[in-house]
mmCIF file of C-alpha atoms in Angstrom:
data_model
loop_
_atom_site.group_PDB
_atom_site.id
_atom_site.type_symbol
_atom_site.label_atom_id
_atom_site.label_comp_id
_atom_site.label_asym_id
_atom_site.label_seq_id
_atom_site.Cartn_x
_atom_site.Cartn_y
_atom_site.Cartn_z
ATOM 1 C CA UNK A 856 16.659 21.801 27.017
ATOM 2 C CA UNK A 857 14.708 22.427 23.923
ATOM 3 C CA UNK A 858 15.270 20.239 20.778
ATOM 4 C CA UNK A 859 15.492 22.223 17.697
ATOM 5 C CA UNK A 860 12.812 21.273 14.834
ATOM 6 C CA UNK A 861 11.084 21.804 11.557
ATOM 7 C CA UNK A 862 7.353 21.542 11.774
ATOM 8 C CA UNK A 863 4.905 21.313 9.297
ATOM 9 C CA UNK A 864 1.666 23.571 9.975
ATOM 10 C CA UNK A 865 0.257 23.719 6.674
ATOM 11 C CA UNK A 866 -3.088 21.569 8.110
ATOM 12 C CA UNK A 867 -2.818 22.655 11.582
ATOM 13 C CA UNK A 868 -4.960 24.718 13.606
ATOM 14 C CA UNK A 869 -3.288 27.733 15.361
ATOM 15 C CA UNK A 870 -5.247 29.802 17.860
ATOM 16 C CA UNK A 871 -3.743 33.085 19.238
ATOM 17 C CA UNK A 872 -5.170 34.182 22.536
ATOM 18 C CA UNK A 873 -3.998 38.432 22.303
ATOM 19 C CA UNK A 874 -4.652 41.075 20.048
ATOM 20 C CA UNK A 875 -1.620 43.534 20.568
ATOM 21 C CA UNK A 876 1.773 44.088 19.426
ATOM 22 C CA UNK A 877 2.668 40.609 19.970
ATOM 23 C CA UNK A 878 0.313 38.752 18.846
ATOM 24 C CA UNK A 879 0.739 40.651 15.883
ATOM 25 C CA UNK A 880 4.066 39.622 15.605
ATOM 26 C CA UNK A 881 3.693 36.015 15.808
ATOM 27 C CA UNK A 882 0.860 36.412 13.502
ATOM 28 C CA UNK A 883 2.878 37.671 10.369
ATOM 29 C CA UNK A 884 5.469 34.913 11.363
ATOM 30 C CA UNK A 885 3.023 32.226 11.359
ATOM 31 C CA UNK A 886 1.457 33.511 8.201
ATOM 32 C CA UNK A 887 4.219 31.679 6.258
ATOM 33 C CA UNK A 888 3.701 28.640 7.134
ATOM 34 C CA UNK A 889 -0.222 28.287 7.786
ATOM 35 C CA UNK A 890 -3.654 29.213 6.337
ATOM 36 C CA UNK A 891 -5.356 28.119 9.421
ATOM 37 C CA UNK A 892 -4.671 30.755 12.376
ATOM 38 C CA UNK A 893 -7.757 31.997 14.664
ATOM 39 C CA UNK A 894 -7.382 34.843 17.019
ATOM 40 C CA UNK A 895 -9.323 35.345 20.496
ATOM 41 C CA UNK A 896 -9.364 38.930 21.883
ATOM 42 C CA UNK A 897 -11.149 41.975 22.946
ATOM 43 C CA UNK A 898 -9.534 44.038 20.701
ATOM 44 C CA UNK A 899 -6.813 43.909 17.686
ATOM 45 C CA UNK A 900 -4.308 45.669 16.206
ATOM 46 C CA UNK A 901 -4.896 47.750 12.885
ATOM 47 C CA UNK A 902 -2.649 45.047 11.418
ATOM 48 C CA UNK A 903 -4.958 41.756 12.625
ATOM 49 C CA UNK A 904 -8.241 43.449 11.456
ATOM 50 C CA UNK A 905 -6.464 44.070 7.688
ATOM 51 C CA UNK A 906 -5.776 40.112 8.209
ATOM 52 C CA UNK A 907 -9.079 39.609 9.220
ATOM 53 C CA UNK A 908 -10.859 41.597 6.555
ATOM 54 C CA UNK A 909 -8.536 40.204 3.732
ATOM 55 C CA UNK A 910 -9.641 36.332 5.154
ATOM 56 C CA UNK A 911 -6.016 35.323 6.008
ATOM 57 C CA UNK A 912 -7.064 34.892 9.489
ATOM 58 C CA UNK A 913 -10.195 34.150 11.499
ATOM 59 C CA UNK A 914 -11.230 36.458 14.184
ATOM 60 C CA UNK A 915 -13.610 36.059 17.431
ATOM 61 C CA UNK A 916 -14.192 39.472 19.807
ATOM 62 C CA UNK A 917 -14.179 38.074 23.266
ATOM 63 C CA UNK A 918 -12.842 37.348 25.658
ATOM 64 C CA UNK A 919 -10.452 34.161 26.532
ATOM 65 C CA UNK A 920 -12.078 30.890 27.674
ATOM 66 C CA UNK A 921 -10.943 27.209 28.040
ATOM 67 C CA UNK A 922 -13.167 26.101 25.057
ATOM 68 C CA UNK A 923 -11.980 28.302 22.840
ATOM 69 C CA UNK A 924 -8.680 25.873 22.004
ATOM 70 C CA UNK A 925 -10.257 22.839 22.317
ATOM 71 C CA UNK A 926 -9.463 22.003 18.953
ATOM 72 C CA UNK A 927 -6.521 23.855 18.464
ATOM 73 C CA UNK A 928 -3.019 21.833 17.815
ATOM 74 C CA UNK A 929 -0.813 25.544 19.111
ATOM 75 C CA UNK A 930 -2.005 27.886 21.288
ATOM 76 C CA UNK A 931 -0.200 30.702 21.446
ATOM 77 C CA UNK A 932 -0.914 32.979 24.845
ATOM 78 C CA UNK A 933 -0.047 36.553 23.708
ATOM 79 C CA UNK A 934 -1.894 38.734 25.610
ATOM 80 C CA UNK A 935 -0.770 42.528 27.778
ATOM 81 C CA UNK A 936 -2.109 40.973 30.725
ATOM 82 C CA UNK A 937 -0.407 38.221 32.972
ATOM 83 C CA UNK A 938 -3.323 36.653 34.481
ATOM 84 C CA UNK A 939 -5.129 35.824 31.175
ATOM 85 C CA UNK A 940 -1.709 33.628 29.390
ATOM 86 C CA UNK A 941 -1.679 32.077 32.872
ATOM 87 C CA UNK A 942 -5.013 31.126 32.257
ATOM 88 C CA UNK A 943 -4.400 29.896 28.695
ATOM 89 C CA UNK A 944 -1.359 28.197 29.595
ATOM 90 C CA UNK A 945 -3.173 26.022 32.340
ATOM 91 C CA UNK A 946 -6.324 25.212 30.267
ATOM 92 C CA UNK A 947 -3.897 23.903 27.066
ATOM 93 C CA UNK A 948 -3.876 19.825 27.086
ATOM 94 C CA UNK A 949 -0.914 18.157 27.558
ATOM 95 C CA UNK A 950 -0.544 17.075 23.840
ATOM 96 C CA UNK A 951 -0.860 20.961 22.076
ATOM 97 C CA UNK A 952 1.891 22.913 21.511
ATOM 98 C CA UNK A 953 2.112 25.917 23.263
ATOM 99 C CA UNK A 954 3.855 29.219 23.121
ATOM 100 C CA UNK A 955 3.688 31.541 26.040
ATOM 101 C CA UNK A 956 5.353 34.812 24.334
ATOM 102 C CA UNK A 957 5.518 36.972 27.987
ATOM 103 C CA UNK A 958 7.466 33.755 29.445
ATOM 104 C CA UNK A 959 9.186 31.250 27.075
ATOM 105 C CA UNK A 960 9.968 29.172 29.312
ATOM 106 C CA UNK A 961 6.500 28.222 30.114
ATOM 107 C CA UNK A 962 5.749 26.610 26.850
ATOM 108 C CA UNK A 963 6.983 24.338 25.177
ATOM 109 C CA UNK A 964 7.783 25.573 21.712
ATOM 110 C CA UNK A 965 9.540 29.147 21.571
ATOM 111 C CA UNK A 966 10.073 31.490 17.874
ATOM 112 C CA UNK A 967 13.548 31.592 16.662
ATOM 113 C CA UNK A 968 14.931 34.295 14.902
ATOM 114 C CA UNK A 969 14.236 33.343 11.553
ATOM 115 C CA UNK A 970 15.404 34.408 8.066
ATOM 116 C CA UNK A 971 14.817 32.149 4.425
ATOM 117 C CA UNK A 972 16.338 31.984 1.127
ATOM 118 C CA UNK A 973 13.582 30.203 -0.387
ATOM 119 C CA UNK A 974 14.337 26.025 0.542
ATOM 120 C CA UNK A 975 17.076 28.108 2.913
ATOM 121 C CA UNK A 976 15.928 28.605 6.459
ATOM 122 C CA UNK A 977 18.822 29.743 8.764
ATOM 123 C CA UNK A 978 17.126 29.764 12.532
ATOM 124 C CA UNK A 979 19.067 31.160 16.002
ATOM 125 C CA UNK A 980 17.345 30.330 19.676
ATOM 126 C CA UNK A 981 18.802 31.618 23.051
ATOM 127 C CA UNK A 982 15.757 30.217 24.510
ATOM 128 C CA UNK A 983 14.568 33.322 25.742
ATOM 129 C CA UNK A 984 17.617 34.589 26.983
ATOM 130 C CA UNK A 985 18.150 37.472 24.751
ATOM 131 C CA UNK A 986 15.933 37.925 21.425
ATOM 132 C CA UNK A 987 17.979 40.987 20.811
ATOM 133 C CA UNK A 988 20.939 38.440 20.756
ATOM 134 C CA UNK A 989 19.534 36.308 18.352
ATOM 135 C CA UNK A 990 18.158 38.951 15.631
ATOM 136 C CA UNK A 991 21.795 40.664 16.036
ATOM 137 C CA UNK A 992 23.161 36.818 14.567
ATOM 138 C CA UNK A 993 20.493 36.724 12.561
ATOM 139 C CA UNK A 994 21.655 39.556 10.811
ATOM 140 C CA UNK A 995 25.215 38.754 10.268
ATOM 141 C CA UNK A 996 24.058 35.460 8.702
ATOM 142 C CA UNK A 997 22.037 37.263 6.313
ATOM 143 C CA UNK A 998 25.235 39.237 5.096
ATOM 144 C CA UNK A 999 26.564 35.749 4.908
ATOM 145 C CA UNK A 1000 24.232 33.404 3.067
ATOM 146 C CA UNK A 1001 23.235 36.564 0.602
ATOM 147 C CA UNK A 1002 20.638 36.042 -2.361
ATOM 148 C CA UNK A 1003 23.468 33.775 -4.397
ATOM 149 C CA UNK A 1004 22.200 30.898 -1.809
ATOM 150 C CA UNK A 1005 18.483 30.903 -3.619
ATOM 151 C CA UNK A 1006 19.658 29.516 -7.284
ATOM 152 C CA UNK A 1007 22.545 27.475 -5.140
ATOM 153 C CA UNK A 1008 20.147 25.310 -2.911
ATOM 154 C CA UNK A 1009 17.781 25.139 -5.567
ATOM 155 C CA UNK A 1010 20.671 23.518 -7.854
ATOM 156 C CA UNK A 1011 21.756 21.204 -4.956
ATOM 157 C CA UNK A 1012 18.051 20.560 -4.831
ATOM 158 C CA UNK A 1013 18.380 19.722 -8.265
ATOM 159 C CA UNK A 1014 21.463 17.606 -8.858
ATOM 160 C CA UNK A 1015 20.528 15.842 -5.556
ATOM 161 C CA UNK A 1016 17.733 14.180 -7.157
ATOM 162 C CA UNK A 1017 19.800 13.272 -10.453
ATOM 163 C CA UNK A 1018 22.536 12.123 -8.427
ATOM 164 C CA UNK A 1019 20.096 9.750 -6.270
ATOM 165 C CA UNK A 1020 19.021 8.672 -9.786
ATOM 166 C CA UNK A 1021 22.318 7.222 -11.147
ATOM 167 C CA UNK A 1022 23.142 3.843 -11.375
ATOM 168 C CA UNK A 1023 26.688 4.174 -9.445
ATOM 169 C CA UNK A 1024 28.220 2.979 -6.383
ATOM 170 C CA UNK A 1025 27.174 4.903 -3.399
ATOM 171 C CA UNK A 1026 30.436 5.963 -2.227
ATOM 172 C CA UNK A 1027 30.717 7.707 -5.947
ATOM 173 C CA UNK A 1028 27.251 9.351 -5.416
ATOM 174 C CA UNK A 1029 28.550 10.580 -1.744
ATOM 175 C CA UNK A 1030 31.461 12.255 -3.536
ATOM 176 C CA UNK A 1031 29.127 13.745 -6.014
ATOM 177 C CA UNK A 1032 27.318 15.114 -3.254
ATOM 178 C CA UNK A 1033 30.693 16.475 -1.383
ATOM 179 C CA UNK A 1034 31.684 18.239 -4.592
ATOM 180 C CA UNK A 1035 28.845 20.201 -5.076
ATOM 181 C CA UNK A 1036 29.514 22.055 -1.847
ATOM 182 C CA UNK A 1037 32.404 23.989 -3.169
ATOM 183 C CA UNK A 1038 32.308 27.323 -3.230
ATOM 184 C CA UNK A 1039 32.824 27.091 -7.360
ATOM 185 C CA UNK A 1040 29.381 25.769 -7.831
ATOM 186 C CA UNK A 1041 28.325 29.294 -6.460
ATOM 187 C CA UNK A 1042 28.966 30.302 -9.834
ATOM 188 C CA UNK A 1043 25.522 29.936 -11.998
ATOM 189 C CA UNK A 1044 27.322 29.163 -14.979
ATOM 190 C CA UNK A 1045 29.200 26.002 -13.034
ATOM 191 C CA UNK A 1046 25.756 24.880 -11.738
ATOM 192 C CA UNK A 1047 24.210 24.828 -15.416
ATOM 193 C CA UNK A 1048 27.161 23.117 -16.748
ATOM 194 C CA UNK A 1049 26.635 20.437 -13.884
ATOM 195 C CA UNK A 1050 23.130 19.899 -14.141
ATOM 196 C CA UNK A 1051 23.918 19.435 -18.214
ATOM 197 C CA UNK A 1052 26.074 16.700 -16.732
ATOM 198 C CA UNK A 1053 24.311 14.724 -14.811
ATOM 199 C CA UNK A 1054 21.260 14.802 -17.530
ATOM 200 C CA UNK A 1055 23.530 13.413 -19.827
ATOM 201 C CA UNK A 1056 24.521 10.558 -17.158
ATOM 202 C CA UNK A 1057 20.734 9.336 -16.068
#
């Protein structure tokens, strides 16, 4: 069973072996979390050479071979043809994360359905089961957690760090905390007025 996880890519390396439709998808996901993303294929997509020419991503025309992820810290095998991700997939060390996106269970990190309200990331896994499944959730969440949610994290953000500030008991500061959860502080007004609050109380 897969644990669920945040992971920080901003210094990683990220090699994709596959120029298609896939790997162009996992491309433009990746592209919001990392600088450092190097594709190895024949051929690209229209999308991956506008990458490429615009020096978001690095680019070598050839094809796959075990040295070509030596360094990398993911590997993502994305490829149209079988044989070549089972070839990337047994040349990965045991310490890399992997992705194979024709077989998720092969690898051992999968995509999510993803969607972010700026400090708001709302992910959904069925582990492969049904991707369909997971966009279609996806996309009720988004209806729920609508664009009020950007100023509202951002002001529990905020008033977290004034609350961890104050020189009260901890139980009071855990209240403080609960509080801000109602649905009232969705109102920007009642956020303001808090954050006025606690200034005045630090």
């Amino acid at each position: 069973m897969n644990m669920p996880l945040m992971l920080d890519l901003t210094n990683k390396k990220v090699v994709v072996v596959g120029g298609g439709k896939i790997a162009t998808r996992r491309i433009k996901t990746l592209l919001n979390y990392t600088e450092h993303i190097h594709v190895v294929s024949p051929v690209i997509t229209n999308q991956i050479a506008q990458w490429v020419e615009t020096q978001r991503i690095t680019y070598l025309e050839k094809r796959f071979e075990p040295t070509d992820i030596e360094e990398a810290d993911m590997v993502i095998a994305a490829t149209n043809h079988s044989e070549v991700n089972e070839e990337v997939r047994l040349s990965v060390p045991e310490h890399v994360l992997f992705n194979h996106a024709e077989q998720a269970e092969l690898g051992n990190v999968t995509f999510p359905n993803v969607f972010r309200r700026d400090r708001l990331t709302i992910s959904v896994s069925t582990e492969g089961a049904s991707p369909k499944l997971g966009q279609r959730i996806i996309n009720h969440l988004e209806d729920t957690y609508n664009e009020e949610y950007v100023t509202y994290v951002q002001f529990l953000y905020e008033s977290r760090q004034y609350i961890k500030a104050l020189s009260i008991e901890p139980s009071d500061k855990h209240a403080l905390l609960e509080q801000i959860l109602s649905d009232t502080y969705l109102d920007e007004n009642k956020q303001h007025e808090f954050i006025r609050w606690l200034q005045s109380q630090v």
